[in-house]
PDB file of C-alpha atoms in Angstrom:
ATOM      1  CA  UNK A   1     170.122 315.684  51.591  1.00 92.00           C
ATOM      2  CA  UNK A   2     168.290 318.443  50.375  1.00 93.00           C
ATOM      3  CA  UNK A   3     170.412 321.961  49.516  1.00 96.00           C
ATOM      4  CA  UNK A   4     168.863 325.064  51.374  1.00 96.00           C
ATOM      5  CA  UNK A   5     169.956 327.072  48.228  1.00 97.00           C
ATOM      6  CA  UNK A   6     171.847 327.168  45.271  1.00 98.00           C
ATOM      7  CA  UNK A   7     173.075 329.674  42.818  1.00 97.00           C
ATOM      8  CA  UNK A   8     175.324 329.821  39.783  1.00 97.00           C
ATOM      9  CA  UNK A   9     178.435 331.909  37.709  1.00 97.00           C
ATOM     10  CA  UNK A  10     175.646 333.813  36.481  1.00 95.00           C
ATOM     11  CA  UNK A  11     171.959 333.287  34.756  1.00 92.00           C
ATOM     12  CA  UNK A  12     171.223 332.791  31.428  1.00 93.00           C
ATOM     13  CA  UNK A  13     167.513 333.883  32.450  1.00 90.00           C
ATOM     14  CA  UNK A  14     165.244 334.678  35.018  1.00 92.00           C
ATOM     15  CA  UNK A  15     163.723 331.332  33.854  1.00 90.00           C
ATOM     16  CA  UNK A  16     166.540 328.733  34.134  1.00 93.00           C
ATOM     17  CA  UNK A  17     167.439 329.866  37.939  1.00 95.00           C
ATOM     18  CA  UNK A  18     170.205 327.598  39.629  1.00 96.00           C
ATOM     19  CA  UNK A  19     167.027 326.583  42.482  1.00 96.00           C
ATOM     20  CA  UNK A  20     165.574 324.757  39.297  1.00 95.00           C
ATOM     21  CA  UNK A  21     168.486 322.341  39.611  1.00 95.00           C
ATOM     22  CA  UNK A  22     167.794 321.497  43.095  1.00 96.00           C
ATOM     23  CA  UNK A  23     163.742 321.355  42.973  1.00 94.00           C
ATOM     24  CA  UNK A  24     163.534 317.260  42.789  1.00 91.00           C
ATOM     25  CA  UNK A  25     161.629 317.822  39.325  1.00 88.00           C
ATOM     26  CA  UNK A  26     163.710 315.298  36.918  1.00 85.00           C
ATOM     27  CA  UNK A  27     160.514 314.424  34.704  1.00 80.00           C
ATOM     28  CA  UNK A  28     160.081 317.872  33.478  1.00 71.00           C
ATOM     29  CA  UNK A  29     162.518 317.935  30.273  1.00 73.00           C
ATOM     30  CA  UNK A  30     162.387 322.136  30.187  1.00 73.00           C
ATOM     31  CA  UNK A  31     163.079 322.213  34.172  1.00 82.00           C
ATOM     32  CA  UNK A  32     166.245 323.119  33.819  1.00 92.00           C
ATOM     33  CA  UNK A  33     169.275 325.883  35.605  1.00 95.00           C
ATOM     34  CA  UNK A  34     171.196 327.637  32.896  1.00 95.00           C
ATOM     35  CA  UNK A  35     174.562 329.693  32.781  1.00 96.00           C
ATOM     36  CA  UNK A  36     175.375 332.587  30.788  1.00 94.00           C
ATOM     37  CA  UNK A  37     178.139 331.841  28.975  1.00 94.00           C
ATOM     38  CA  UNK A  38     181.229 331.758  30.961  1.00 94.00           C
ATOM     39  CA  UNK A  39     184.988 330.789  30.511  1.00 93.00           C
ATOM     40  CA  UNK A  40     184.459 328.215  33.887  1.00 95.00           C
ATOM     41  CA  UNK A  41     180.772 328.306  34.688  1.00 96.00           C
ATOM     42  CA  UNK A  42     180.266 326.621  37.979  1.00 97.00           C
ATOM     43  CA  UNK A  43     176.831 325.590  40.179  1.00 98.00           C
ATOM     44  CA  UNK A  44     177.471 325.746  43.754  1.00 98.00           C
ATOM     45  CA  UNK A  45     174.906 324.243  46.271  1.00 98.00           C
ATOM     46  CA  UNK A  46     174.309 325.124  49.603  1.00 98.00           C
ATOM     47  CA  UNK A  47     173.973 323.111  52.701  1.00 97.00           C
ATOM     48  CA  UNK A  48     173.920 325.597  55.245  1.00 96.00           C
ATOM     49  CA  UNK A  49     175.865 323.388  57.598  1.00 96.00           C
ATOM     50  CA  UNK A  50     178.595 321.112  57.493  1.00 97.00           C
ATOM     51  CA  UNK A  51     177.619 317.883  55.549  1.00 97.00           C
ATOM     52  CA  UNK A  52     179.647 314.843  54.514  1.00 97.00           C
ATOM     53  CA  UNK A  53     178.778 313.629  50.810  1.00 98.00           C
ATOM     54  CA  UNK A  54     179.038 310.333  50.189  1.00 97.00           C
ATOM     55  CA  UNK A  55     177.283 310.449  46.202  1.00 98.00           C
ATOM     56  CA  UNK A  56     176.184 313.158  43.761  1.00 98.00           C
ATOM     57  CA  UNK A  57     174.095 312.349  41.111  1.00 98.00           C
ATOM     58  CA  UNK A  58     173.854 314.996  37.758  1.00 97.00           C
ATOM     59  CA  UNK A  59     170.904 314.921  35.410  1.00 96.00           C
ATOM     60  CA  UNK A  60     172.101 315.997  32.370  1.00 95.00           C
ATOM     61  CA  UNK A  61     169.787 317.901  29.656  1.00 92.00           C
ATOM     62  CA  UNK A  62     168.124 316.624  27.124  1.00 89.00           C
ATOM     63  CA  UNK A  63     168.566 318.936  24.899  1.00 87.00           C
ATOM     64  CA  UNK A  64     172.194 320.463  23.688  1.00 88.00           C
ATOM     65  CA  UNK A  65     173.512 317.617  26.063  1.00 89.00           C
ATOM     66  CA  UNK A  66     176.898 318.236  24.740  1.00 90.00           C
ATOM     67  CA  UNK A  67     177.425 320.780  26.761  1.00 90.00           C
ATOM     68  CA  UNK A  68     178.067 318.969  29.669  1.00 94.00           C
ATOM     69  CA  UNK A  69     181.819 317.906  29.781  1.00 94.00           C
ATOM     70  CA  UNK A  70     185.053 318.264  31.727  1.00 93.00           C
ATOM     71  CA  UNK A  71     183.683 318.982  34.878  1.00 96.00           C
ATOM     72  CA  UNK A  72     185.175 319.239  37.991  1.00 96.00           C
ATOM     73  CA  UNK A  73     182.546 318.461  41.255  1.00 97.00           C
ATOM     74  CA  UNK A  74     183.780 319.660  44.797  1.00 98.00           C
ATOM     75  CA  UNK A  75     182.716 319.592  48.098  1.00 98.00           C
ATOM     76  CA  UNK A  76     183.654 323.115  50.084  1.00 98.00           C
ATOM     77  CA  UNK A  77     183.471 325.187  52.659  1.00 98.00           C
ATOM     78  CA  UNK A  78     182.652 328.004  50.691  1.00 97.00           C
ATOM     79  CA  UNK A  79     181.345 328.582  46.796  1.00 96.00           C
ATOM     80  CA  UNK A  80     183.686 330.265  44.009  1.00 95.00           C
ATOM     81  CA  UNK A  81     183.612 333.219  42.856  1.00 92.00           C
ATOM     82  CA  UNK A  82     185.564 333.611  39.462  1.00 91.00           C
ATOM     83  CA  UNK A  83     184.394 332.760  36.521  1.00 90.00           C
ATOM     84  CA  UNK A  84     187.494 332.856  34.706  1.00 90.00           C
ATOM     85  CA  UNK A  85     189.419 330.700  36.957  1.00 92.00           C
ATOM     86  CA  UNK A  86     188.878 326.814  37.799  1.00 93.00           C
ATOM     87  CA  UNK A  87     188.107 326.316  41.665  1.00 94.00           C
ATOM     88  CA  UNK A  88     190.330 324.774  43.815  1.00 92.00           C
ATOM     89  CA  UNK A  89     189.321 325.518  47.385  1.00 92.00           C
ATOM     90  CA  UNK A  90     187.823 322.380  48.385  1.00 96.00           C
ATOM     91  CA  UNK A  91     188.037 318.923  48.013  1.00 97.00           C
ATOM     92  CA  UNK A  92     187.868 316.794  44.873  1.00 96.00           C
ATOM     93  CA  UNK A  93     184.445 314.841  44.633  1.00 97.00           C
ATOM     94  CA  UNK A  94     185.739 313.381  40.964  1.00 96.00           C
ATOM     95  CA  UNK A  95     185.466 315.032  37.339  1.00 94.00           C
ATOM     96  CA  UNK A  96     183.476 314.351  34.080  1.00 96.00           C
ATOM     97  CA  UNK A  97     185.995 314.293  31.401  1.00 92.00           C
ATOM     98  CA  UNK A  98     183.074 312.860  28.695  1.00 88.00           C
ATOM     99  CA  UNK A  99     180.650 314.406  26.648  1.00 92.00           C
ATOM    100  CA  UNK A 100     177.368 313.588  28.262  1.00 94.00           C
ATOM    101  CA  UNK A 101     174.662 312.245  26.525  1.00 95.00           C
ATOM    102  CA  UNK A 102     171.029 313.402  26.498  1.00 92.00           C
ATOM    103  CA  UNK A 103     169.440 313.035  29.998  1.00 92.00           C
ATOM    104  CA  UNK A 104     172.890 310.950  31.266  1.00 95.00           C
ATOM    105  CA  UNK A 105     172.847 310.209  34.831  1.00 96.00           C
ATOM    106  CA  UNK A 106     176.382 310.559  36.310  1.00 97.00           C
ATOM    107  CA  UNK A 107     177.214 309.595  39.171  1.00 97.00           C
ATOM    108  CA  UNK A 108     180.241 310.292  41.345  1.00 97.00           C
ATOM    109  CA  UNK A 109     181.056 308.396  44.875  1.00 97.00           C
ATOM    110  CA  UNK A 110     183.091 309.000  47.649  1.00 94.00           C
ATOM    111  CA  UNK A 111     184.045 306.593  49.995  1.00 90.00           C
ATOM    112  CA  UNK A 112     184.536 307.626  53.452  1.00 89.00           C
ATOM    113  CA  UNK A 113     183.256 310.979  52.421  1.00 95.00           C
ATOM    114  CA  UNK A 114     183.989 314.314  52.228  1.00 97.00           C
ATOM    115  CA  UNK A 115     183.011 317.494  54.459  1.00 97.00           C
ATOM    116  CA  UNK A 116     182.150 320.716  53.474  1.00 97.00           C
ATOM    117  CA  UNK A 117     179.018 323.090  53.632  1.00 98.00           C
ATOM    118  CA  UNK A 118     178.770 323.276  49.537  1.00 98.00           C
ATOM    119  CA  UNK A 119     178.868 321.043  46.773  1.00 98.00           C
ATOM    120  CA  UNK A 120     180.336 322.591  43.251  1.00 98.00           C
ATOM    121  CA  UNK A 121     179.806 321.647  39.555  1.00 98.00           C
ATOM    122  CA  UNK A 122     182.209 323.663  37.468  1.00 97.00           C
ATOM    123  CA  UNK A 123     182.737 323.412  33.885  1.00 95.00           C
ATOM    124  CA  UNK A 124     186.420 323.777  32.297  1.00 91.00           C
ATOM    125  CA  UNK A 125     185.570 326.032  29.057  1.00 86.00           C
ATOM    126  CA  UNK A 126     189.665 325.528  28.329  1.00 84.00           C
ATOM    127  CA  UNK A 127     189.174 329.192  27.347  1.00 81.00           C
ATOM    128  CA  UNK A 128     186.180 329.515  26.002  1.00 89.00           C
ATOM    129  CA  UNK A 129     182.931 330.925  26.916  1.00 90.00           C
ATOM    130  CA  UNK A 130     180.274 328.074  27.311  1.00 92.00           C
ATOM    131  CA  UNK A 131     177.013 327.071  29.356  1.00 94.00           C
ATOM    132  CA  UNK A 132     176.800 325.184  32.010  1.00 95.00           C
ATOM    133  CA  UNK A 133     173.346 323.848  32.118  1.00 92.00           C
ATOM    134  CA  UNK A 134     171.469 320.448  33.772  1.00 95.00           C
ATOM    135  CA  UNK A 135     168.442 319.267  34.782  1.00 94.00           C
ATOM    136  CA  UNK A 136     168.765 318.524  38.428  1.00 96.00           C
ATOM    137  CA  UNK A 137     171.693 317.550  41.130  1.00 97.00           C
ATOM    138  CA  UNK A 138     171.407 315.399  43.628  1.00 97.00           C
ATOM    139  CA  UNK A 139     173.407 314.757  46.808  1.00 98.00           C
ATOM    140  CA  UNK A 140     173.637 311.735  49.219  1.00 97.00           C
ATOM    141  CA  UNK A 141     175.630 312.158  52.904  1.00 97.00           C
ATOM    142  CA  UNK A 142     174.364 313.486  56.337  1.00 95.00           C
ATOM    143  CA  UNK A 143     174.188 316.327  58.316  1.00 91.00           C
ATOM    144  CA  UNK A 144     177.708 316.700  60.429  1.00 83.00           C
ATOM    145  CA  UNK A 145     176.635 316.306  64.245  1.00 76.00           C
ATOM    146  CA  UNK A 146     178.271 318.593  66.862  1.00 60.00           C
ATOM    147  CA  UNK A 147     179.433 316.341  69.513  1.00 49.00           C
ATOM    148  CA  UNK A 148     178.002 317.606  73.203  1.00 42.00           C
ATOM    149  CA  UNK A 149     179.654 316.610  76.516  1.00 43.00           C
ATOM    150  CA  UNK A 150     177.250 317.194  79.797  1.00 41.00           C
ATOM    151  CA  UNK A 151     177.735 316.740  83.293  1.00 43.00           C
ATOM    152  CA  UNK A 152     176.472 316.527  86.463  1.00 45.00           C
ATOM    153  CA  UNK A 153     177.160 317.012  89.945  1.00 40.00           C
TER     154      UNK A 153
END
């Protein structure tokens, strides 16, 4: 499934934009979406409809791949808007408690699925500021179908 827009805590620059995580690029080692340094930087893509996700798949960076730990990834109805409080308005896809590892693929799985318009990588910085930045998300689910009734006489 392909997000119709994404956007972040905030933006480390105009050139690490939260779209670049959602682009398909994962060759491109400085493709990247960036943070400024929050206390719980977060990543929040947009479906623009109800979807059920059924995998997400993060590209970590390969460069300061350390970064990329305790994270929380949810699937919502709507995106957060703190960054100085973790997000709990959704529903748990699965965390990242490791520290990833240059260019680490991580996958997370969810079996039936959950439902939700968004999907949400957030960062615990366990009071600290700190970056959230990766190379490119990817989600796997469908497009939630209204059901339609029709009759005739």
């Amino acid at each position: 499934m392909e997000a119709v827009s994404a956007s972040m805590s905030s933006e480390f620059s105009t050139r690490f934009t939260a779209e670049n995580c959602i682009d398909g690029e994962i060759t491109d080692t400085s493709d990247y979406c960036s943070t400024g340094a929050d206390r719980v930087p977060w990543l929040a893509l947009d479906f623009g409809a109800a979807v059920t996700v059924v995998r997400v798949v993060i590209y970590n960076r390969f460069t300061d791949p350390d970064r990329f730990k305790n994270a929380d990834i949810w699937v919502a109805d709507q995106a957060p808007v703190s960054t100085e409080q973790m997000f709990t308005g959704g529903q748990l896809l699965g965390n990242f408690t490791g520290t990833a590892a240059a260019g680490e693929v991580i996958t997370l799985t969810s079996s039936p699925g959950l439902g939700g318009s968004f999907v949400i990588v957030q960062i615990n910085g366990q009071g600290k500021n700190t970056f959230l930045h990766l190379h490119e998300v990817t989600v796997w689910g469908y497009i939630e179908s209204k059901s339609t009734t029709s009759t005739t006489t």
